[in-house]
Coordinates of C-alpha atoms (C1' of nucleotides) in Angstrom, one line a residue:
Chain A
X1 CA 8.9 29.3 21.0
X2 CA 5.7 30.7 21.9
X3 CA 2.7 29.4 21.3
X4 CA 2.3 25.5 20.5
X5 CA 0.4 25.6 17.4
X6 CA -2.6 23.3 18.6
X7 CA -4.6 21.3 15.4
X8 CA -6.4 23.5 13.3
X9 CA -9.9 22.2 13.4
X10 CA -11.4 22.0 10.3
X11 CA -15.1 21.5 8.9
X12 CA -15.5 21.6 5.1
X13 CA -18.7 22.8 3.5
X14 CA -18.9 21.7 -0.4
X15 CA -21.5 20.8 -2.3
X16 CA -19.3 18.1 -5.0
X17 CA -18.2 15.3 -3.3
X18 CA -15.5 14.7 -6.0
X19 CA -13.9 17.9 -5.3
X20 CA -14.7 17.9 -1.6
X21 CA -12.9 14.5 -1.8
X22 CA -9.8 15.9 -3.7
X23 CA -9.2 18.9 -1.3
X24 CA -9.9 17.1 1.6
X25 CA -7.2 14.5 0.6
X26 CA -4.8 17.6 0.1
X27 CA -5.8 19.4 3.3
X28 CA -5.1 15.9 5.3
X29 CA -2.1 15.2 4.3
X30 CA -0.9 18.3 6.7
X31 CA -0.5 16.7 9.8
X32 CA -1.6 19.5 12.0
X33 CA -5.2 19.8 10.3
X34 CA -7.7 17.8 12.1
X35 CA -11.0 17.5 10.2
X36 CA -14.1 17.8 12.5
X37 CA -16.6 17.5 9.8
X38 CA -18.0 17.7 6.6
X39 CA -21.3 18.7 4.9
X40 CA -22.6 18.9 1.1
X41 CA -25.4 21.1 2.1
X42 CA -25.9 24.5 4.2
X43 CA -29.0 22.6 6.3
X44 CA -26.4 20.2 7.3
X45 CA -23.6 22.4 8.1
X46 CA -25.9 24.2 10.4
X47 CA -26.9 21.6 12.6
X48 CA -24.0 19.6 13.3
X49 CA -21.1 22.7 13.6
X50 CA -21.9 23.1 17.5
X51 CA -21.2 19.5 17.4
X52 CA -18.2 19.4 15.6
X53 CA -17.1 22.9 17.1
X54 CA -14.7 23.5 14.4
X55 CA -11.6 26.3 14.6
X56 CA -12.7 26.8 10.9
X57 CA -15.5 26.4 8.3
X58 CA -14.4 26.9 4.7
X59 CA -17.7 27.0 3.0
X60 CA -18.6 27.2 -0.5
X61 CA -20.6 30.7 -2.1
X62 CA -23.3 28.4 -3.9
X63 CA -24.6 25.2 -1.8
X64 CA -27.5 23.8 -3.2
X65 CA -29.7 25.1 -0.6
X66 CA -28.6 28.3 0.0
X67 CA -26.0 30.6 -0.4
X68 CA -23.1 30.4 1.6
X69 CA -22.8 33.8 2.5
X70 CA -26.4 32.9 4.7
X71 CA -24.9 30.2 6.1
X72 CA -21.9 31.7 7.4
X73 CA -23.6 34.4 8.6
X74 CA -26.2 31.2 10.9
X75 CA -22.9 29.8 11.7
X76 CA -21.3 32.9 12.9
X77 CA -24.2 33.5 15.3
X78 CA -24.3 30.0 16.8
X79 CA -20.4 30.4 17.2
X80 CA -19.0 33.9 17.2
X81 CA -15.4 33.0 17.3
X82 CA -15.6 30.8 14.3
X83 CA -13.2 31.7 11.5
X84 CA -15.3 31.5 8.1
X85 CA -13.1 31.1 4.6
X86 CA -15.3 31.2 1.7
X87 CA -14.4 29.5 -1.5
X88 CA -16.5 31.9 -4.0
X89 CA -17.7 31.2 -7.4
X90 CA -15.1 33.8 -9.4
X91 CA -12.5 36.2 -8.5
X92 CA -14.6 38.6 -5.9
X93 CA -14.6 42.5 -6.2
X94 CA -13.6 44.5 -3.6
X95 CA -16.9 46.0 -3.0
X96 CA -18.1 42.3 -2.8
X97 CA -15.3 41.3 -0.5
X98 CA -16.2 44.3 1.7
X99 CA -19.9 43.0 2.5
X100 CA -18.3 39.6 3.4
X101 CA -16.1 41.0 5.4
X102 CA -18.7 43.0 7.1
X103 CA -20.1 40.1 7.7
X104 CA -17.7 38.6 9.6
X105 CA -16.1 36.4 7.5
X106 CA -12.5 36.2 7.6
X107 CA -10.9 35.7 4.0
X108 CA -12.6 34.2 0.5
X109 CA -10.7 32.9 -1.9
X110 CA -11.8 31.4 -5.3
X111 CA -12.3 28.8 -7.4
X112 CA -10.0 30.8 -9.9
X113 CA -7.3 31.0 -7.9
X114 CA -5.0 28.3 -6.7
X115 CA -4.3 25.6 -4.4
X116 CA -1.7 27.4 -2.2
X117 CA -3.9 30.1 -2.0
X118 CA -6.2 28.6 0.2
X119 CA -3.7 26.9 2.1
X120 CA -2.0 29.9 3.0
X121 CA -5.5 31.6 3.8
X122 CA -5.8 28.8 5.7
X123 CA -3.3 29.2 8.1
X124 CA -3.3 33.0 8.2
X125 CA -6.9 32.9 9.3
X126 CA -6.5 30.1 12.0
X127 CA -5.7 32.1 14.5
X128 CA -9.2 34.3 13.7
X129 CA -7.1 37.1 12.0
X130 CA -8.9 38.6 9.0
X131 CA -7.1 37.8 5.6
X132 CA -7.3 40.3 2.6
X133 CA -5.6 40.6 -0.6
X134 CA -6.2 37.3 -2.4
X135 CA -8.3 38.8 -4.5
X136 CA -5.7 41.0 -6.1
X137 CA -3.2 38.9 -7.4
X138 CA -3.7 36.6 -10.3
X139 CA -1.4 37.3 -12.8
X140 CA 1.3 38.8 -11.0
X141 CA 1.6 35.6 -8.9
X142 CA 1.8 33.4 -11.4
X143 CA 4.6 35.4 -13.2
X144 CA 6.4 35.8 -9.3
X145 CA 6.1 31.6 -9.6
X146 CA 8.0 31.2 -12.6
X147 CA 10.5 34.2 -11.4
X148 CA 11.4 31.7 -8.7
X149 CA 13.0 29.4 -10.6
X150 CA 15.5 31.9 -11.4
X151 CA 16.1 31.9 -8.1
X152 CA 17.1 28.2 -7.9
X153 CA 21.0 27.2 -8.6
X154 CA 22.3 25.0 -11.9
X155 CA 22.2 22.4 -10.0
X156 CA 19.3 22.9 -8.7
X157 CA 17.6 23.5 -11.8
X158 CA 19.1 20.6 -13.1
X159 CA 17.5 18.5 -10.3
X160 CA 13.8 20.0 -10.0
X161 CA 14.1 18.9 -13.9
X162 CA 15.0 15.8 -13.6
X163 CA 12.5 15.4 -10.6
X164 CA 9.4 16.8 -12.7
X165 CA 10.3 14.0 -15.3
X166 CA 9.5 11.7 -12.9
X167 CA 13.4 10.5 -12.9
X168 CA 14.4 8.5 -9.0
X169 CA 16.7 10.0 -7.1
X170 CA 19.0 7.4 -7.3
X171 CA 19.1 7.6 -11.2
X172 CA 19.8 11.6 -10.6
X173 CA 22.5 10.9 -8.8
X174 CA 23.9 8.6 -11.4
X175 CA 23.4 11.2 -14.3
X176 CA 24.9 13.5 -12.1
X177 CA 27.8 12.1 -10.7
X178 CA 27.2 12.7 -7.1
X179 CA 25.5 10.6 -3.7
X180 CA 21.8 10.1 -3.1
X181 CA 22.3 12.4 -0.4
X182 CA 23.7 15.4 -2.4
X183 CA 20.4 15.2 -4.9
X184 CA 18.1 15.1 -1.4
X185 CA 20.3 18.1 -0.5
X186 CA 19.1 19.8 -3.8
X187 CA 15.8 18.7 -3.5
X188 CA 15.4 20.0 -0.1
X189 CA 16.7 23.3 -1.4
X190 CA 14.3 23.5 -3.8
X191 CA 12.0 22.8 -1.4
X192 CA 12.7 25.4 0.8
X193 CA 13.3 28.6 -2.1
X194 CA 10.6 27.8 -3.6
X195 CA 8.3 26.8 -0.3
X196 CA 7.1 23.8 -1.2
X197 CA 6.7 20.6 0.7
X198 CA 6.0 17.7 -1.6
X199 CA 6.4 16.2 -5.0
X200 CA 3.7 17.2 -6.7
X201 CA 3.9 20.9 -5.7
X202 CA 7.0 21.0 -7.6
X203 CA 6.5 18.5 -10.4
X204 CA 2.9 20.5 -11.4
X205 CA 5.3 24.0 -11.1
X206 CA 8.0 23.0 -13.6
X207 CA 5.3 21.4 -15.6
X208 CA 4.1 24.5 -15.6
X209 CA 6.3 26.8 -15.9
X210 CA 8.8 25.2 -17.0
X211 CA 8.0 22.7 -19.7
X212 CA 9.0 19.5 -17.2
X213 CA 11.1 18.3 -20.4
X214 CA 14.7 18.7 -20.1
X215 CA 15.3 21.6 -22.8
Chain B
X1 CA 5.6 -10.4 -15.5
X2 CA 3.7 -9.1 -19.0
X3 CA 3.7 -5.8 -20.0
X4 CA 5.6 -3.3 -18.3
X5 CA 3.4 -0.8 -17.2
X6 CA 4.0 2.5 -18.9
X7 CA 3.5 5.9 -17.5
X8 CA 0.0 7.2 -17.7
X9 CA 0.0 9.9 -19.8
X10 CA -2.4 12.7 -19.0
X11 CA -4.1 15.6 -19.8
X12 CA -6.7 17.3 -17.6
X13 CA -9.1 19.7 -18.9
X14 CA -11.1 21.4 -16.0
X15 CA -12.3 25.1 -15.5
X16 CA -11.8 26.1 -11.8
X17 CA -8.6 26.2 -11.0
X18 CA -8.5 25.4 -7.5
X19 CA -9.9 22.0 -8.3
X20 CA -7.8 21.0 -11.0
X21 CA -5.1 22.1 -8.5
X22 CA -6.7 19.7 -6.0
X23 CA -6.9 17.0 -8.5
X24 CA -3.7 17.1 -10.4
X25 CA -1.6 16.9 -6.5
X26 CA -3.5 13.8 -6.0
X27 CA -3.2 12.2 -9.2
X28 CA 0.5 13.3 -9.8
X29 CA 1.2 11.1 -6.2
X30 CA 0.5 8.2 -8.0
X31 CA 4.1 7.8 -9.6
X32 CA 2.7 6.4 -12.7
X33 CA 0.9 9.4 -14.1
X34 CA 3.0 11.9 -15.9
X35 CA 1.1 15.2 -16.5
X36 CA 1.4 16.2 -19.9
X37 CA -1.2 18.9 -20.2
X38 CA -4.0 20.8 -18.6
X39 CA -6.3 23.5 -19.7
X40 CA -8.9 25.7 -18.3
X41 CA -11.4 25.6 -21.7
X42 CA -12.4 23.3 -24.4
X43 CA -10.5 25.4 -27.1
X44 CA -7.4 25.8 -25.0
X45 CA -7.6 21.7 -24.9
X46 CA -8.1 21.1 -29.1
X47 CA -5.4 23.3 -29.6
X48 CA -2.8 21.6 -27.5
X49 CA -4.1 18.0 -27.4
X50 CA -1.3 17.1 -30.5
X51 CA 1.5 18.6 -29.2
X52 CA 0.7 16.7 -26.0
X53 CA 0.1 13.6 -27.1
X54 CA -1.8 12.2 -23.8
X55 CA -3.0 8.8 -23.3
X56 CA -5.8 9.7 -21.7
X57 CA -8.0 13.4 -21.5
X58 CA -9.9 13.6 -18.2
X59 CA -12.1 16.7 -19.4
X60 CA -15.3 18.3 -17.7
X61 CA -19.0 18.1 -18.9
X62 CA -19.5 22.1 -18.7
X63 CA -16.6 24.0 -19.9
X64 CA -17.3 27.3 -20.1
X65 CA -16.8 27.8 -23.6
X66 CA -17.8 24.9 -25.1
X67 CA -19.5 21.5 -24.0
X68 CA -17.3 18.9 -22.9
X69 CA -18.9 16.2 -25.3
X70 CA -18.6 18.1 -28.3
X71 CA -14.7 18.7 -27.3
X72 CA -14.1 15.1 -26.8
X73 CA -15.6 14.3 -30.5
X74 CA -13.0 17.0 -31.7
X75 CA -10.4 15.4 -29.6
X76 CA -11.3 11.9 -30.9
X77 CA -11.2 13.2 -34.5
X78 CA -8.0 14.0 -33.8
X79 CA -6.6 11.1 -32.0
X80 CA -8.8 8.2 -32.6
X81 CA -6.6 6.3 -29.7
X82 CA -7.4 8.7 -27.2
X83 CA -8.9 7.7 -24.0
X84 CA -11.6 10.0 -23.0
X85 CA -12.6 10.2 -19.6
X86 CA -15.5 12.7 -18.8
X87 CA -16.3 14.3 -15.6
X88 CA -20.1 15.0 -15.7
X89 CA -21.6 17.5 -13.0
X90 CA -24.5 15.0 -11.7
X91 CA -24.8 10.6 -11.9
X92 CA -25.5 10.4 -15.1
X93 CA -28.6 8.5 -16.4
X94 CA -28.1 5.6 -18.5
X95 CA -29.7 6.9 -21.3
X96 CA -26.7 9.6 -21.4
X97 CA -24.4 7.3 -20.6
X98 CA -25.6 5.4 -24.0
X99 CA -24.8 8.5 -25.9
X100 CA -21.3 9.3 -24.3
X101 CA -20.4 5.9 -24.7
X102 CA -21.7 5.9 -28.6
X103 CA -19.7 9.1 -28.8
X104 CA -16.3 7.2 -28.2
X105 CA -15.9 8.8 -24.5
X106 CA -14.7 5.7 -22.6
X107 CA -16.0 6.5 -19.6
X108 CA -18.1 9.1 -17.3
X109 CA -17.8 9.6 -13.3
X110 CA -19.6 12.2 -11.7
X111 CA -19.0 15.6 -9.1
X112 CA -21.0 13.5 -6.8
X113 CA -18.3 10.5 -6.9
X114 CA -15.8 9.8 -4.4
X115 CA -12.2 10.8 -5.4
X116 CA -11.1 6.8 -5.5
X117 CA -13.8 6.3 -8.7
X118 CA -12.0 8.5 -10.3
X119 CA -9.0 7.2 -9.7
X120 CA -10.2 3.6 -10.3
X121 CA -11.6 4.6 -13.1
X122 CA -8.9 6.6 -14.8
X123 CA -6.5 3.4 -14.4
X124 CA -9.1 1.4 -15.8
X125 CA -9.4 2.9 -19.2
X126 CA -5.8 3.9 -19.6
X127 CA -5.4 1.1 -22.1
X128 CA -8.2 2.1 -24.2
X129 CA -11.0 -0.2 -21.9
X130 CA -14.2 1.1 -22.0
X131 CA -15.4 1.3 -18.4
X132 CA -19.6 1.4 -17.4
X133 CA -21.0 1.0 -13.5
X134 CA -19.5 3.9 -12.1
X135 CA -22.5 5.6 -12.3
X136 CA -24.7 3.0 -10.5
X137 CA -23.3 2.9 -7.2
X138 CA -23.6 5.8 -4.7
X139 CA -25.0 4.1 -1.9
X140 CA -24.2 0.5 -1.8
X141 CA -20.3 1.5 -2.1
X142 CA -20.9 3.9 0.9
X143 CA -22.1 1.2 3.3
X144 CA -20.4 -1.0 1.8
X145 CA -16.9 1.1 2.7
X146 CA -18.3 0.8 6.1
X147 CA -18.7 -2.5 6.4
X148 CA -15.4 -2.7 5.4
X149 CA -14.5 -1.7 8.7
X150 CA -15.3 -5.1 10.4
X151 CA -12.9 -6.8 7.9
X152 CA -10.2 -5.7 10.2
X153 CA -9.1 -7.2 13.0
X154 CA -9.4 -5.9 16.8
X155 CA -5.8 -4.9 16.8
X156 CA -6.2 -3.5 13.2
X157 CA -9.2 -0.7 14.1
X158 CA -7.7 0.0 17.2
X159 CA -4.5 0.8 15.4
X160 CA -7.0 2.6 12.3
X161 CA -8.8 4.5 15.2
X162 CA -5.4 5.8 16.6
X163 CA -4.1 6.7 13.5
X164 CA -7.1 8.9 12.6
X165 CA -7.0 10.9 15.5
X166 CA -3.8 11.8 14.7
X167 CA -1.5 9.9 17.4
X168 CA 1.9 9.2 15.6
X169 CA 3.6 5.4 15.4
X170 CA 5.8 5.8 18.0
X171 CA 2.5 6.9 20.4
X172 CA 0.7 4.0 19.4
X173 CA 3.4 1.5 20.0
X174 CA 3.5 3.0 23.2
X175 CA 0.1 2.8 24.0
X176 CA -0.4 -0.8 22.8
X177 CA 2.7 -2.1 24.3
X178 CA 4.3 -3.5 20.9
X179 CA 7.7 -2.3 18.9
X180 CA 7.0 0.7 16.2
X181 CA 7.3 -2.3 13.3
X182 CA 4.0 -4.4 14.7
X183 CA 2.2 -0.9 14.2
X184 CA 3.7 -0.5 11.0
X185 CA 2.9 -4.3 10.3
X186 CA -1.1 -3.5 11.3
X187 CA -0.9 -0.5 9.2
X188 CA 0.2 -2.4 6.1
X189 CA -2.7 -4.5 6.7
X190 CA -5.2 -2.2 7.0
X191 CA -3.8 -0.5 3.8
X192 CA -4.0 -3.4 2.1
X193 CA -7.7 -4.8 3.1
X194 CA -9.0 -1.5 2.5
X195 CA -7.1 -0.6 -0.7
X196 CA -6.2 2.6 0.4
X197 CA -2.3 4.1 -0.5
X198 CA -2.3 6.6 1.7
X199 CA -2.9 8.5 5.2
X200 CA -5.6 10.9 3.8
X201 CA -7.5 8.0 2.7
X202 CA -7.2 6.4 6.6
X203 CA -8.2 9.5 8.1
X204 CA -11.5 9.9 6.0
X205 CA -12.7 6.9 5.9
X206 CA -12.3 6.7 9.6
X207 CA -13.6 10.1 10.0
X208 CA -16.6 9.4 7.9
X209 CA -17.8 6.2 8.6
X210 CA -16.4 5.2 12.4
X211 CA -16.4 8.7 13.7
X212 CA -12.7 9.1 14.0
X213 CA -12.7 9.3 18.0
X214 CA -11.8 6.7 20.2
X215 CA -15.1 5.0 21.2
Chain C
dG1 C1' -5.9 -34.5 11.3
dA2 C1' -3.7 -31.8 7.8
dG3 C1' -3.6 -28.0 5.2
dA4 C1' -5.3 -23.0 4.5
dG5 C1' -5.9 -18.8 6.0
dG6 C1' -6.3 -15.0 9.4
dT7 C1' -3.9 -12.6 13.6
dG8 C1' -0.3 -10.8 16.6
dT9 C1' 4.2 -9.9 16.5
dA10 C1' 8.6 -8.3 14.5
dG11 C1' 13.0 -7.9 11.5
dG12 C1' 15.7 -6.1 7.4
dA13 C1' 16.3 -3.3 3.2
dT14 C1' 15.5 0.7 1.1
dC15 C1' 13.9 5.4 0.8
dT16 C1' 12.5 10.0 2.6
dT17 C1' 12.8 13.8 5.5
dC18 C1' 15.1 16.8 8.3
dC19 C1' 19.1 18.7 10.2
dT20 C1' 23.9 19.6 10.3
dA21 C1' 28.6 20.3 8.2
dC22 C1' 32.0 22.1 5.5
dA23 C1' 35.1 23.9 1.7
dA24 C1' 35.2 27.2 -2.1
dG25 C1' 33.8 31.2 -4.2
dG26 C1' 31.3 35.9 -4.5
dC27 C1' 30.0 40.3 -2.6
dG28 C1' 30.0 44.0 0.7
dT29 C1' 31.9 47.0 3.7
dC30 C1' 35.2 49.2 6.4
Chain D
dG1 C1' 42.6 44.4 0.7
dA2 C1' 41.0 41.8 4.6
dC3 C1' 37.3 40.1 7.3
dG4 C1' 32.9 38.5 7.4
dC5 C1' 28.5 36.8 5.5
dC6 C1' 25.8 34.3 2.0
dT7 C1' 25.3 30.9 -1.7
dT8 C1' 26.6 26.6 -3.9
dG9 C1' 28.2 22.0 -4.3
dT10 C1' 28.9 18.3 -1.7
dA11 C1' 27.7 14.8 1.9
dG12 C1' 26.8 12.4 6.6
dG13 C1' 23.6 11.0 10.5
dA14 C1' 19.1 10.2 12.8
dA15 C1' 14.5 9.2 12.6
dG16 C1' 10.7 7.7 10.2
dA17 C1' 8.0 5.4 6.4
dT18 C1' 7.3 1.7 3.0
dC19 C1' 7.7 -2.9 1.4
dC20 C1' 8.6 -7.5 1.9
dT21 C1' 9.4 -11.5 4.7
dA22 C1' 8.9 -14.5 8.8
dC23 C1' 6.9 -17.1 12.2
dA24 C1' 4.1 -18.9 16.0
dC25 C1' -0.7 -19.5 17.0
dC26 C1' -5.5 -20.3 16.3
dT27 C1' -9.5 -21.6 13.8
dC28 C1' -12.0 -23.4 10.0
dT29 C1' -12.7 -26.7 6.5
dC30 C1' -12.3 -30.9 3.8

DNA sequence: GAGAGGTGTAGGATCTTCCTACAAGGCGTC
DNA sequence: GACGCCTTGTAGGAAGATCCTACACCTCTC
């Protein structure tokens, strides 16, 4: 292997603490995300990043005290190598996506768009590469997630069911005939096809997409 | 024991869907919530509330196409039983309290609340309790988090410290000179003087109020 | 001074996660 | 049509996490 991926270090700009609180709680739960600080303001962001000296700053469009775009653009001068994500208000034109860009920042992703989303931005921009495209999926994402559960196996299917209904893997195992071990096979099949890596991932998917009740 | 505990049965009405991402992984951790709807707009939630069938509707004050409030009323026309918990954008005052509470909404927390009020707060009212006082905390709960901090013992922060920063068990135990179950043993403790469930809880807390590095 | 409660230490049961294995069948290509 | 590769159903093992219990000390309180 190559590179040893070092701890991304993180520094989250967002004005609610509720949802700051929720994604944070989300973004920890990766082990190789170290969080060097937090802010609900621009002001604040400013003058403790050299501090913190964060790998990344995702950083909301509208703080109360000034647009995020501003900020990023402060931050970026105190540190040029900073990777900036910006969570945006809506979906983001192109032709808006291009003055971000422009302006150094490395990928934006909305509040429209999902929770994966930014994860994967996330990672893609660690490393200080550029991310574009997020703004152009939407719809056909969301039908590509339900596609993939065509791609899962009757068993399978049978297990991420039974899973998003909340049912314990030992009790699978009983309704299905088989070992413990064979259902954690399944479940880390499902894991893998469809990329997730914990429960709720895949629970909030079949819910989703797939009505969670056994048909 | 009394009742046994059913499942939680919720439905989650918020407009930006990276936070109700955020929000539905955390809450569907918590083995004894079972998702049962979500919605992006007020309509979208009235028209699917029946079908549904949730115990409780966590729903947001500004929905883009229709006010929260007047959606719960609708909602509690509907299902008298319904427990309404409303996520409001700032602390609310109590003289809109009064009126959400006259209104039949069993309780308010606000985008300026910490994650666990909401969570506290959802469990609270899931059997039809009306719950008041989250909105007149803020900063006595923050220092008083902190100060929970010296409720641990020395080998209990030293462990807390460790943890935040990201050293795994089997480095601690190292470190300290004890077997991989002691560290598991403070661990549990901490947990269970601080109330938290789980490591993203650790890791903020000790981020936020002890400055996650080693001292 | 006896019991109550906190602290340092650890064991066992059970569950998860991750990795590996392997037989049976399907599909592809030469 | 035979050989090889991939998927599916099945499961085992190792390592780690969680939950509960234990127990020797120490200190505080009645």
């Amino acid at each position: 292997m190559a590179v040893a991926a070092r701890k991304l270090r993180l520094y989250l700009t967002l004005g609610q603490r509720l949802f700051r609180d929720s994604l944070l709680f989300h973004l920890l739960l990766q082990d190789d995300i170290d969080l060097v600080g937090e802010s609900d303001s621009g002001a604040d962001t400013l003058q403790r990043l050299a501090a913190a000296a964060p790998g990344v700053l995702v950083i909301e469009e509208n703080l109360r005290d000034n647009d995020g775009l501003t900020i990023a653009e402060h931050a970026l001068n105190l540190s040029p190598t900073l990777s900036i994500l910006l969570i945006a208000e809506t979906q983001v034109s192109p032709g808006r996506l291009a003055i971000y860009l422009d302006a150094g920042i490395k990928a934006v992703v909305s509040k429209q768009q999902a929770m994966q989303d930014l994860l994967k931005t996330l990672y893609y921009i660690r490393n200080g590469q550029v991310y574009v495209g997020s703004w152009q999926r939407t719809d056909s994402e969301e039908s590509g997630a339900a596609r993939a559960f065509d791609g899962l196996s009757g068993r399978e299917r049978e297990v991420a069911q039974l899973i998003a209904s909340r049912v314990c893997i030992k009790e699978i195992a009983d309704q299905l005939g088989v070992s413990c071990k064979t259902v954690h096979s399944y479940k880390d099949r499902i894991f893998a096809k469809l990329g997730f890596e914990r429960m709720p991932e895949l629970i909030l998917f079949m819910k989703r997409y797939h009505n969670g009740a056994v048909p």
